[in-house]
PDB file of N, CA, C and O in Angstrom:
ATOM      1  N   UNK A   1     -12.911   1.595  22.929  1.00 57.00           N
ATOM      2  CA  UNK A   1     -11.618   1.359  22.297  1.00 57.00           C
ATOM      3  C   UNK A   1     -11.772   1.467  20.784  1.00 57.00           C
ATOM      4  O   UNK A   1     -12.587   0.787  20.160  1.00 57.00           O
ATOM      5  N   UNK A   2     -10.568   2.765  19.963  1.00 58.00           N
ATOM      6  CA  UNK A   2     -10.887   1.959  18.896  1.00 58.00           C
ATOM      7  C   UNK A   2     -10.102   1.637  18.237  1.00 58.00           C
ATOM      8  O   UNK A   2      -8.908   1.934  18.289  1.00 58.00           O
ATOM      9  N   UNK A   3     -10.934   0.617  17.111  1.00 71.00           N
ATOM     10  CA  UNK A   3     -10.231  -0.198  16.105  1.00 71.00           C
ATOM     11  C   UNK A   3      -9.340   0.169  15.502  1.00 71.00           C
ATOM     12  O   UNK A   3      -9.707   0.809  14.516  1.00 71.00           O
ATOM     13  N   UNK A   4      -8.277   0.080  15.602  1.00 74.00           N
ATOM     14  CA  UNK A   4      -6.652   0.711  14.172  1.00 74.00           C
ATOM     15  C   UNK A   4      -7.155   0.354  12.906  1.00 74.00           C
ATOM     16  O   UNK A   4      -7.634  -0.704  12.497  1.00 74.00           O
ATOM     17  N   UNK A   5      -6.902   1.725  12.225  1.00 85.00           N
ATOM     18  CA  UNK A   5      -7.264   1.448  10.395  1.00 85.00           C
ATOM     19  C   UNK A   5      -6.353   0.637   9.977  1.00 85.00           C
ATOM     20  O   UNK A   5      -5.168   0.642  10.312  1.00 85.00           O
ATOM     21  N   UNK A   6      -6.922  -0.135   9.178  1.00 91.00           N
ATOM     22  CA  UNK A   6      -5.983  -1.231   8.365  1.00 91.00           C
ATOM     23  C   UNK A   6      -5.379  -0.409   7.303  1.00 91.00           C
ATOM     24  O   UNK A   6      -6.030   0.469   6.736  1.00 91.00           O
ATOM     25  N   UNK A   7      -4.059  -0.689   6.998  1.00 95.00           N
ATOM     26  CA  UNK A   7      -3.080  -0.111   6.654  1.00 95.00           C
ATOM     27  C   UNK A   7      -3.269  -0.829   4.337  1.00 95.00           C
ATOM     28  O   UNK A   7      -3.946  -1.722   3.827  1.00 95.00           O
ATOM     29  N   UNK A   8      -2.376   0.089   3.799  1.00 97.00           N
ATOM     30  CA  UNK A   8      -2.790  -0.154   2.622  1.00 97.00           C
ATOM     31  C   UNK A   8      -2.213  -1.881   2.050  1.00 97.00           C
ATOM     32  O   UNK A   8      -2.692  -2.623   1.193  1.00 97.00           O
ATOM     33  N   UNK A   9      -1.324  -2.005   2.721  1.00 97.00           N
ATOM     34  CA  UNK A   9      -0.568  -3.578   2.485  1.00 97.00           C
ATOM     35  C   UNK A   9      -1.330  -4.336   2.815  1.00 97.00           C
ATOM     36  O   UNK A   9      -1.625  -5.187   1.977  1.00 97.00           O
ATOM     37  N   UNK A  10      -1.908  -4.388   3.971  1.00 97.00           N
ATOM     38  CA  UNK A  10      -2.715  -5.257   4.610  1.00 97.00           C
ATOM     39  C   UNK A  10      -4.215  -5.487   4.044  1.00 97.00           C
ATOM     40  O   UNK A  10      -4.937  -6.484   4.020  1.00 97.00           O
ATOM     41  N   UNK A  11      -4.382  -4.173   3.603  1.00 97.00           N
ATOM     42  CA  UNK A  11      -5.481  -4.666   2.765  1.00 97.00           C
ATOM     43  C   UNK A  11      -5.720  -5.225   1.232  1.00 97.00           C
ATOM     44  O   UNK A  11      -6.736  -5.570   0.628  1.00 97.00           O
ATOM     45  N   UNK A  12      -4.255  -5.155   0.857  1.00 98.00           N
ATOM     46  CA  UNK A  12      -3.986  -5.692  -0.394  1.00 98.00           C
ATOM     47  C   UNK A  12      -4.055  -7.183  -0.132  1.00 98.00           C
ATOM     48  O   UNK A  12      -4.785  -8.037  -0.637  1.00 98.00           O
ATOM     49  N   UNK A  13      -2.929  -7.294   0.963  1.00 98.00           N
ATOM     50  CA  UNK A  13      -2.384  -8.995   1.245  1.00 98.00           C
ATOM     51  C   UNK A  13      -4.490  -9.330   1.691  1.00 98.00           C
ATOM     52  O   UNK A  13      -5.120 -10.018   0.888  1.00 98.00           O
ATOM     53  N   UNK A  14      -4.820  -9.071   2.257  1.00 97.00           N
ATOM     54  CA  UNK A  14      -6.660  -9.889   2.622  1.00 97.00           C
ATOM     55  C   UNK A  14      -7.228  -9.288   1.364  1.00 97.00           C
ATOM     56  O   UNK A  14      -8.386  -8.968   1.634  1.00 97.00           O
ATOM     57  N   UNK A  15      -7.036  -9.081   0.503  1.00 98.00           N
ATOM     58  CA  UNK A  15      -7.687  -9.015  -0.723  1.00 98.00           C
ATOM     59  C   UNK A  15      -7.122 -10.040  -1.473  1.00 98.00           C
ATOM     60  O   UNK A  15      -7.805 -10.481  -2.398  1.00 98.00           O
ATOM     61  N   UNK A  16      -5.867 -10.581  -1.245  1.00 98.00           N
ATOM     62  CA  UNK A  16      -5.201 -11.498  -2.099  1.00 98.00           C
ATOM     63  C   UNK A  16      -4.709 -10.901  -3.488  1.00 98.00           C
ATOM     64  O   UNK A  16      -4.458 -11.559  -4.497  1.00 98.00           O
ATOM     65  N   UNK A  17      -4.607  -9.320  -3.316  1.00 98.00           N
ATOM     66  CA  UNK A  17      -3.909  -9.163  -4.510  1.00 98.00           C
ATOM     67  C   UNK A  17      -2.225  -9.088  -4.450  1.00 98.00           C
ATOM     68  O   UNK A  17      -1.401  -8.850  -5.333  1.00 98.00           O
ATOM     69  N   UNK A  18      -2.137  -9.277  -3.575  1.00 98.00           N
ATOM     70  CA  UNK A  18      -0.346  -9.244  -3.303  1.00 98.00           C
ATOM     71  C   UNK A  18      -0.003 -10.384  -2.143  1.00 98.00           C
ATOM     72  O   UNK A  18      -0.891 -10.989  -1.542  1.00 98.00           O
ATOM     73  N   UNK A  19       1.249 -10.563  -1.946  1.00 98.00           N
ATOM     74  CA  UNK A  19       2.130 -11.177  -0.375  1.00 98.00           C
ATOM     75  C   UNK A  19       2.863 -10.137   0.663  1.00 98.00           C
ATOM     76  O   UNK A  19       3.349  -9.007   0.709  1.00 98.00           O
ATOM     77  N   UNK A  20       2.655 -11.074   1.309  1.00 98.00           N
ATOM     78  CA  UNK A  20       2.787  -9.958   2.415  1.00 98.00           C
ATOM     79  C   UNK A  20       4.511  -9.947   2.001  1.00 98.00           C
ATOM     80  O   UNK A  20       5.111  -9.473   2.965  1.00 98.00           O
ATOM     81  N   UNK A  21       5.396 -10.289   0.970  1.00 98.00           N
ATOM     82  CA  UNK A  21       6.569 -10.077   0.997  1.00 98.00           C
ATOM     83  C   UNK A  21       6.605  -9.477  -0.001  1.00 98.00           C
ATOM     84  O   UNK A  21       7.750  -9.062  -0.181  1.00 98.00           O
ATOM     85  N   UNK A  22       5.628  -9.068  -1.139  1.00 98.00           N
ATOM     86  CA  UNK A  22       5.968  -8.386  -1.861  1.00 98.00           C
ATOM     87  C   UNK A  22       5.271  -6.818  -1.211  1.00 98.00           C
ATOM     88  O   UNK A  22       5.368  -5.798  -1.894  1.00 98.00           O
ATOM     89  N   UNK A  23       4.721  -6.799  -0.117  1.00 98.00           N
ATOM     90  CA  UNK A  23       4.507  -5.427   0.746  1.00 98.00           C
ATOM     91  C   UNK A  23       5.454  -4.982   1.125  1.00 98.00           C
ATOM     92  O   UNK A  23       5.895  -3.866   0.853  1.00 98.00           O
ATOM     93  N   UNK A  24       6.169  -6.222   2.189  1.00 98.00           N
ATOM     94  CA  UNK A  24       7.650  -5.592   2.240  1.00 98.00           C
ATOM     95  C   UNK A  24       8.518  -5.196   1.523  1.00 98.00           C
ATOM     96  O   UNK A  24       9.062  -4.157   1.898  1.00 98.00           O
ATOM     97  N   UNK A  25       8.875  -5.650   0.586  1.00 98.00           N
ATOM     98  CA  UNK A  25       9.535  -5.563  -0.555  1.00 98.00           C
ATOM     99  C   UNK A  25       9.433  -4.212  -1.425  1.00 98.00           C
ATOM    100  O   UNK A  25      10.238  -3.682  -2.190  1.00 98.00           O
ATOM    101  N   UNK A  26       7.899  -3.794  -0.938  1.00 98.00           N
ATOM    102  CA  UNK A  26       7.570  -2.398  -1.509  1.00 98.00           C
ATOM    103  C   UNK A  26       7.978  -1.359  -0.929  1.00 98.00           C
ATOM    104  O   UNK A  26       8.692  -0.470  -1.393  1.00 98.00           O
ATOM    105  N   UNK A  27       7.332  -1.494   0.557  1.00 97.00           N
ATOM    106  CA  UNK A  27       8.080  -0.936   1.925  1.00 97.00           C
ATOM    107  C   UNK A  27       9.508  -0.280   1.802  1.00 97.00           C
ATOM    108  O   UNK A  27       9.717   0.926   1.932  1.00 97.00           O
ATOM    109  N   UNK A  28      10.565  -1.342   1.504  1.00 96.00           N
ATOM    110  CA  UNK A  28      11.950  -1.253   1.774  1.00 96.00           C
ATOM    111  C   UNK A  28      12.254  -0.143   0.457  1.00 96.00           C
ATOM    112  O   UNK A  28      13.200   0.643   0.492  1.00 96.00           O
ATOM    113  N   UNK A  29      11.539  -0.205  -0.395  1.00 94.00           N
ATOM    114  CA  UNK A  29      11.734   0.306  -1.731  1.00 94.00           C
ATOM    115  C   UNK A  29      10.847   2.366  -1.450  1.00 94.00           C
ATOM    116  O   UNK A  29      10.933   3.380  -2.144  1.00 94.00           O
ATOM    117  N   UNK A  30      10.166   2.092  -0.214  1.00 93.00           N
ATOM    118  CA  UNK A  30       9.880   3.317  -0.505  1.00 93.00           C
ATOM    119  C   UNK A  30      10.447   4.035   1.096  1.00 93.00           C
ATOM    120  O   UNK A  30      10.220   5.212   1.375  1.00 93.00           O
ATOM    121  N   UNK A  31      11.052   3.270   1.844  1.00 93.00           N
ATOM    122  CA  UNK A  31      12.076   4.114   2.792  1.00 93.00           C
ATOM    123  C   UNK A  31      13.812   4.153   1.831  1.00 93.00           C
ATOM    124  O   UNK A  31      14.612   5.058   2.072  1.00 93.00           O
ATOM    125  N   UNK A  32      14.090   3.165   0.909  1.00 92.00           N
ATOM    126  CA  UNK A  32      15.113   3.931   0.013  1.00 92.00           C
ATOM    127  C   UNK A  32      14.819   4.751  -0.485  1.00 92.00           C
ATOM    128  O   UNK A  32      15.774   5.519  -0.373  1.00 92.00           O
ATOM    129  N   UNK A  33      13.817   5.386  -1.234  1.00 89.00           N
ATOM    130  CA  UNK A  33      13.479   6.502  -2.133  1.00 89.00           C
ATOM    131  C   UNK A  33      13.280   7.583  -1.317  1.00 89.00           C
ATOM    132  O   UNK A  33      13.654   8.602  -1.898  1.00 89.00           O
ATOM    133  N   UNK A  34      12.762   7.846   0.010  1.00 87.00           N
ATOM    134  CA  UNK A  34      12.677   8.718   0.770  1.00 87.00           C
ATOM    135  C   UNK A  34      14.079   8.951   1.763  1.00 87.00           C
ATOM    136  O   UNK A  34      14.310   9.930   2.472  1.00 87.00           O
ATOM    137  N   UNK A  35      14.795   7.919   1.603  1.00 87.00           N
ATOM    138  CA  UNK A  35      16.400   8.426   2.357  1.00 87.00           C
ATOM    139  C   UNK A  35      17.285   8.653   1.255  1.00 87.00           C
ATOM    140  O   UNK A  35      18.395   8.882   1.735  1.00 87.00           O
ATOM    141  N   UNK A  36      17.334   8.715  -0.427  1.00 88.00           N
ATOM    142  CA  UNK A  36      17.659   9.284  -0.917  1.00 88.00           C
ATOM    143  C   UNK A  36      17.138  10.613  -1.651  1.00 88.00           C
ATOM    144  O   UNK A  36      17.987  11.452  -1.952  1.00 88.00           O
ATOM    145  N   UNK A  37      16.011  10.812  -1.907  1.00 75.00           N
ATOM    146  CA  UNK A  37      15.105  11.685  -2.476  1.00 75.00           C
ATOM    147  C   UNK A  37      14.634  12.439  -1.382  1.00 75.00           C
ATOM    148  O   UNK A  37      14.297  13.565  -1.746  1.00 75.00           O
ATOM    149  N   UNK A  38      14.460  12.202   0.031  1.00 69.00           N
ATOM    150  CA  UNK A  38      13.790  12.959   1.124  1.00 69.00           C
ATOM    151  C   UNK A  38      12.811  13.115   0.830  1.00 69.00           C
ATOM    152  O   UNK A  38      12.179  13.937   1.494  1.00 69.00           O
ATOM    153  N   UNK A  39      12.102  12.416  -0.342  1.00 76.00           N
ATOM    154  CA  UNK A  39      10.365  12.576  -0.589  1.00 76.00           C
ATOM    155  C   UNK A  39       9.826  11.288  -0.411  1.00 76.00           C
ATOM    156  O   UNK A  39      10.514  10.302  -0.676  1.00 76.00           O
ATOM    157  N   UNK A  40       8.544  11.170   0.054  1.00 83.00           N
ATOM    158  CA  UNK A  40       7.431  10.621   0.078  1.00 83.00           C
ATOM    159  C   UNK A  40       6.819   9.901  -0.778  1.00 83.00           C
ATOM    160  O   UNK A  40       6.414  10.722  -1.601  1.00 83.00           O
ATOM    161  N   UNK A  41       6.410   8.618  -1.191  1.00 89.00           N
ATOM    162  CA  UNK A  41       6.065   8.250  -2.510  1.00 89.00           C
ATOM    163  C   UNK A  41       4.867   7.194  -2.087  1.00 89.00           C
ATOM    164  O   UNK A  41       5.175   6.374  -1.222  1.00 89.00           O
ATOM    165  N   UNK A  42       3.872   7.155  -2.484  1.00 94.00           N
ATOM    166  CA  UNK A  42       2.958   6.399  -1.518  1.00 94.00           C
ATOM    167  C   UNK A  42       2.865   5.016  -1.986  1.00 94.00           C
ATOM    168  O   UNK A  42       2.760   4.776  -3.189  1.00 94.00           O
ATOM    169  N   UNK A  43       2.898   4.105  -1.114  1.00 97.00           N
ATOM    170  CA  UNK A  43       3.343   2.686  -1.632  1.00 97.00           C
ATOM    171  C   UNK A  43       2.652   2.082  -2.521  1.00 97.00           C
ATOM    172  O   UNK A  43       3.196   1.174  -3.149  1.00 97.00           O
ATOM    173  N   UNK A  44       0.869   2.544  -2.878  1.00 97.00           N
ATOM    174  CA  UNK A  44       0.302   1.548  -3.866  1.00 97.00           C
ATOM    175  C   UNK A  44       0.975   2.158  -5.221  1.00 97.00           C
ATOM    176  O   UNK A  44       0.723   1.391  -6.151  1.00 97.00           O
ATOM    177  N   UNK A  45       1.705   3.223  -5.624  1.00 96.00           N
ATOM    178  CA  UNK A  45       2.256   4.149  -6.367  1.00 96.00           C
ATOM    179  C   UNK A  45       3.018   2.851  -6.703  1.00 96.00           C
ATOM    180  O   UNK A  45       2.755   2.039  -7.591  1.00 96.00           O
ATOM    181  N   UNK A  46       4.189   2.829  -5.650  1.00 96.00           N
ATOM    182  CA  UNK A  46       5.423   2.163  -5.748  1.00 96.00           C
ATOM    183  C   UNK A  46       5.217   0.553  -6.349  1.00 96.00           C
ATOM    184  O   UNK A  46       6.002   0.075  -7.169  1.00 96.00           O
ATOM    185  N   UNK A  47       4.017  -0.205  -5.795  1.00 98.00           N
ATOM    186  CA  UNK A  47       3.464  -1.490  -5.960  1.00 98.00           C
ATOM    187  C   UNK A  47       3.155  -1.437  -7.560  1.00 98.00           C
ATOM    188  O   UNK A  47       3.272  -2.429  -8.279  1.00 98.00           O
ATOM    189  N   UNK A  48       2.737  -0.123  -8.037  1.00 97.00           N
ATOM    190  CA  UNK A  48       2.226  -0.110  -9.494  1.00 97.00           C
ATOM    191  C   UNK A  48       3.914  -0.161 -10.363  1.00 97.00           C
ATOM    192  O   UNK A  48       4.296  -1.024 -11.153  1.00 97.00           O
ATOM    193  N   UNK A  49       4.463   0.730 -10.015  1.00 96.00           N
ATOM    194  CA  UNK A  49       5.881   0.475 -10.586  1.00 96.00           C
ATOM    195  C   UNK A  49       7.060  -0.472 -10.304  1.00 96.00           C
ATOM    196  O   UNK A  49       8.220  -0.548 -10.711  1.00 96.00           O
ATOM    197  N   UNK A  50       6.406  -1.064  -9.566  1.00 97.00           N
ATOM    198  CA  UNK A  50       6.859  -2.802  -9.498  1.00 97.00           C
ATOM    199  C   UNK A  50       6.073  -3.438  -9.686  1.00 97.00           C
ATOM    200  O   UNK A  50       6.225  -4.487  -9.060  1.00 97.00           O
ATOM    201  N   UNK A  51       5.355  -3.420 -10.158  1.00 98.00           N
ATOM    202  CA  UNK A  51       4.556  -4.486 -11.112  1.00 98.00           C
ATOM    203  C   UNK A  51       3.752  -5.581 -10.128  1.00 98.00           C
ATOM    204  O   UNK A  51       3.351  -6.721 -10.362  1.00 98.00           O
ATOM    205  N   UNK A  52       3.698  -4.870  -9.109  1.00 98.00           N
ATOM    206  CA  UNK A  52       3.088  -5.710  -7.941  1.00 98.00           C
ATOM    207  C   UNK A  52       1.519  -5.636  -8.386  1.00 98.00           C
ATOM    208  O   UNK A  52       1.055  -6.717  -8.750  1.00 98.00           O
ATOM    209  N   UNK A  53       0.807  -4.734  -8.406  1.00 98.00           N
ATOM    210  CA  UNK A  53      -0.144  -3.928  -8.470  1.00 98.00           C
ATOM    211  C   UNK A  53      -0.806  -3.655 -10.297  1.00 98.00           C
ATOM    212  O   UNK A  53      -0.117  -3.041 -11.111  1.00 98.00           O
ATOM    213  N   UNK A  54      -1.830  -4.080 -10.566  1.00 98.00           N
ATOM    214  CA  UNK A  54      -2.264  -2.996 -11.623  1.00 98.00           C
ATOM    215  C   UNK A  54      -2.611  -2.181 -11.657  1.00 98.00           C
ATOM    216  O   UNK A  54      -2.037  -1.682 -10.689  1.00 98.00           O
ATOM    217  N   UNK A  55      -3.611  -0.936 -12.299  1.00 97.00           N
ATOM    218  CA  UNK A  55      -4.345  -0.135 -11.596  1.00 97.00           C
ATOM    219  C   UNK A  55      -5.468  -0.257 -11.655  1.00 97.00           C
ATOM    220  O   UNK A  55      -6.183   0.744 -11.612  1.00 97.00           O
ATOM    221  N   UNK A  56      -6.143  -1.853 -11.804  1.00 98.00           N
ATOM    222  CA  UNK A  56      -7.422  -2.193 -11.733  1.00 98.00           C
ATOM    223  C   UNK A  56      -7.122  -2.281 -10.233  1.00 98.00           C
ATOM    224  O   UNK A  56      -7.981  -1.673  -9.595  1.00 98.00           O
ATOM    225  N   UNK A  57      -6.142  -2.863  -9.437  1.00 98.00           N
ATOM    226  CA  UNK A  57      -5.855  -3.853  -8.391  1.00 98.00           C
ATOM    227  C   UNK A  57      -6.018  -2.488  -7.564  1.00 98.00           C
ATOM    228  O   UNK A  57      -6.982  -2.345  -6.813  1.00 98.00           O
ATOM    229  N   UNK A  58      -5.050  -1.490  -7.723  1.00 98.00           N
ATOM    230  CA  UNK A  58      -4.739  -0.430  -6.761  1.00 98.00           C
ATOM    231  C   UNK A  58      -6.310   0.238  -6.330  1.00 98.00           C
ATOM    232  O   UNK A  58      -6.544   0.578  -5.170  1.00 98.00           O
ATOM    233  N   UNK A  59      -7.235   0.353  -7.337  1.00 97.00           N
ATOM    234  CA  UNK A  59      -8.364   1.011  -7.089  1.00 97.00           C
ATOM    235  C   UNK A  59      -9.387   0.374  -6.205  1.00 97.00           C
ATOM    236  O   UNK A  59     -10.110   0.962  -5.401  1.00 97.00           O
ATOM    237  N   UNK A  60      -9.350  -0.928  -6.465  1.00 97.00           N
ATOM    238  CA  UNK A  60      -9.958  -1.975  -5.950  1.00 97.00           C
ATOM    239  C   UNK A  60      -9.815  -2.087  -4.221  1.00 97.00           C
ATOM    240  O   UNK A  60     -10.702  -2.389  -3.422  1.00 97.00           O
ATOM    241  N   UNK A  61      -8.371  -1.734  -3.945  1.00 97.00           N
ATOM    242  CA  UNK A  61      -7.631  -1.664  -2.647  1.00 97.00           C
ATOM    243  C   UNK A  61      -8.096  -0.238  -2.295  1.00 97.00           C
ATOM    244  O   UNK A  61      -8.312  -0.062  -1.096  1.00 97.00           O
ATOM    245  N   UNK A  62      -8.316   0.939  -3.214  1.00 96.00           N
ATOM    246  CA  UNK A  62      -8.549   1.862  -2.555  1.00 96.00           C
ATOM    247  C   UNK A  62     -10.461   2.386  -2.125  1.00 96.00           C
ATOM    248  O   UNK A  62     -11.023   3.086  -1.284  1.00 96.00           O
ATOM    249  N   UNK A  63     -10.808   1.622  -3.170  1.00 96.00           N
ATOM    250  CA  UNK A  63     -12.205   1.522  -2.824  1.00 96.00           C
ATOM    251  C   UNK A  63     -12.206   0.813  -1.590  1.00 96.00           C
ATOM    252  O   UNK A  63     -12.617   1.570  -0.711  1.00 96.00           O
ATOM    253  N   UNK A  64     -11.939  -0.249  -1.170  1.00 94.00           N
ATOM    254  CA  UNK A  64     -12.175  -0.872  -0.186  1.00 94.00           C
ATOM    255  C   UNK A  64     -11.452  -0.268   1.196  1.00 94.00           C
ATOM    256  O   UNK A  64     -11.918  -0.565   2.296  1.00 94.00           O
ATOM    257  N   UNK A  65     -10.414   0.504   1.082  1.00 91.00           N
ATOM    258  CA  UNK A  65      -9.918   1.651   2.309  1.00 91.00           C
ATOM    259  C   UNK A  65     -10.597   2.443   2.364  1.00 91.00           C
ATOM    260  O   UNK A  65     -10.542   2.891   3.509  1.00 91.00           O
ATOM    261  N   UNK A  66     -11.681   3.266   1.453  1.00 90.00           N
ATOM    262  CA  UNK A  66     -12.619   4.097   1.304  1.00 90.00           C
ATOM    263  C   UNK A  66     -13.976   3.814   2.131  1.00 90.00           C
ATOM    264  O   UNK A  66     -14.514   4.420   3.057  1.00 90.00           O
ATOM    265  N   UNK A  67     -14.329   2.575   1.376  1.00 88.00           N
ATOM    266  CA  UNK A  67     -15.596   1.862   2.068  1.00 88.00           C
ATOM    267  C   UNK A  67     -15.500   1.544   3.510  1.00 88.00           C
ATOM    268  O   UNK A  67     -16.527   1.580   4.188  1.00 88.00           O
ATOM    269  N   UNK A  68     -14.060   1.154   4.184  1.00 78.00           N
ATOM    270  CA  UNK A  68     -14.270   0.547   5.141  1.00 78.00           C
ATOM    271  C   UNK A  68     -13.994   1.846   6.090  1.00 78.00           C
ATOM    272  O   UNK A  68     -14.555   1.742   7.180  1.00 78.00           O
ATOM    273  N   UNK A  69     -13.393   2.813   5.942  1.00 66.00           N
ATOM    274  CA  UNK A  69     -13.436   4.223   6.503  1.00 66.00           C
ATOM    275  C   UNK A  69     -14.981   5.119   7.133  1.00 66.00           C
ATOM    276  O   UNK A  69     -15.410   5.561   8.199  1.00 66.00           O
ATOM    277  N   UNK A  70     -15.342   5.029   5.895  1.00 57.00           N
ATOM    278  CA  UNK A  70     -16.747   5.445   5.661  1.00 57.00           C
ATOM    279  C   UNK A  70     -17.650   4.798   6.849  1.00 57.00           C
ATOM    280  O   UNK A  70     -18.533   5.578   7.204  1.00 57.00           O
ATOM    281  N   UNK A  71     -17.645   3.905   7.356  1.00 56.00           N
ATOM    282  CA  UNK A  71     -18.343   2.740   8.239  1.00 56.00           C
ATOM    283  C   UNK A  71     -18.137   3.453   9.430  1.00 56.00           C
ATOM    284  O   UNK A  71     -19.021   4.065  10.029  1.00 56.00           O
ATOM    285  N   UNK A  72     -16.397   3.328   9.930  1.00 51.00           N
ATOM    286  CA  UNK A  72     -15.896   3.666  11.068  1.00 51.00           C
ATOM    287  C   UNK A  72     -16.341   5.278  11.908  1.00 51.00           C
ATOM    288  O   UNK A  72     -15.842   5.567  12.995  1.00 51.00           O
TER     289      UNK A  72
END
């Protein structure tokens, strides 16, 4: 069986750099931008322009989606 990749919110919220309501909150913000724009915007993007996120924070989250990939 295997394990489901942990998703980029989720690894923010167990990093403790965000809540899991300001994921949602990001979420909702990037299915509006894609039902008005019909484009794609990738949420740690969106987290940085809401001020959720720095881009010490975002890299930090993406190293660690990187690292834990790499394993699997």
């Amino acid at each position: 069986m295997m394990k489901r990749k942990e998703l980029f919110g989720e690894t923010a919220v167990r990093l403790g750099l965000c809540t899991k309501q300001q994921v949602k909150s990001a979420l909702k913000k990037q299915k509006d931008l894609k039902e008005r724009r019909l484009k794609h915007r990738l949420i740690g993007l969106i987290m940085l322009d809401m001020d959720i996120l720095d881009t010490t924070g975002l890299i930090t989250i993406l190293k660690e989606i990187n690292s834990s990939s790499v394993l699997n």
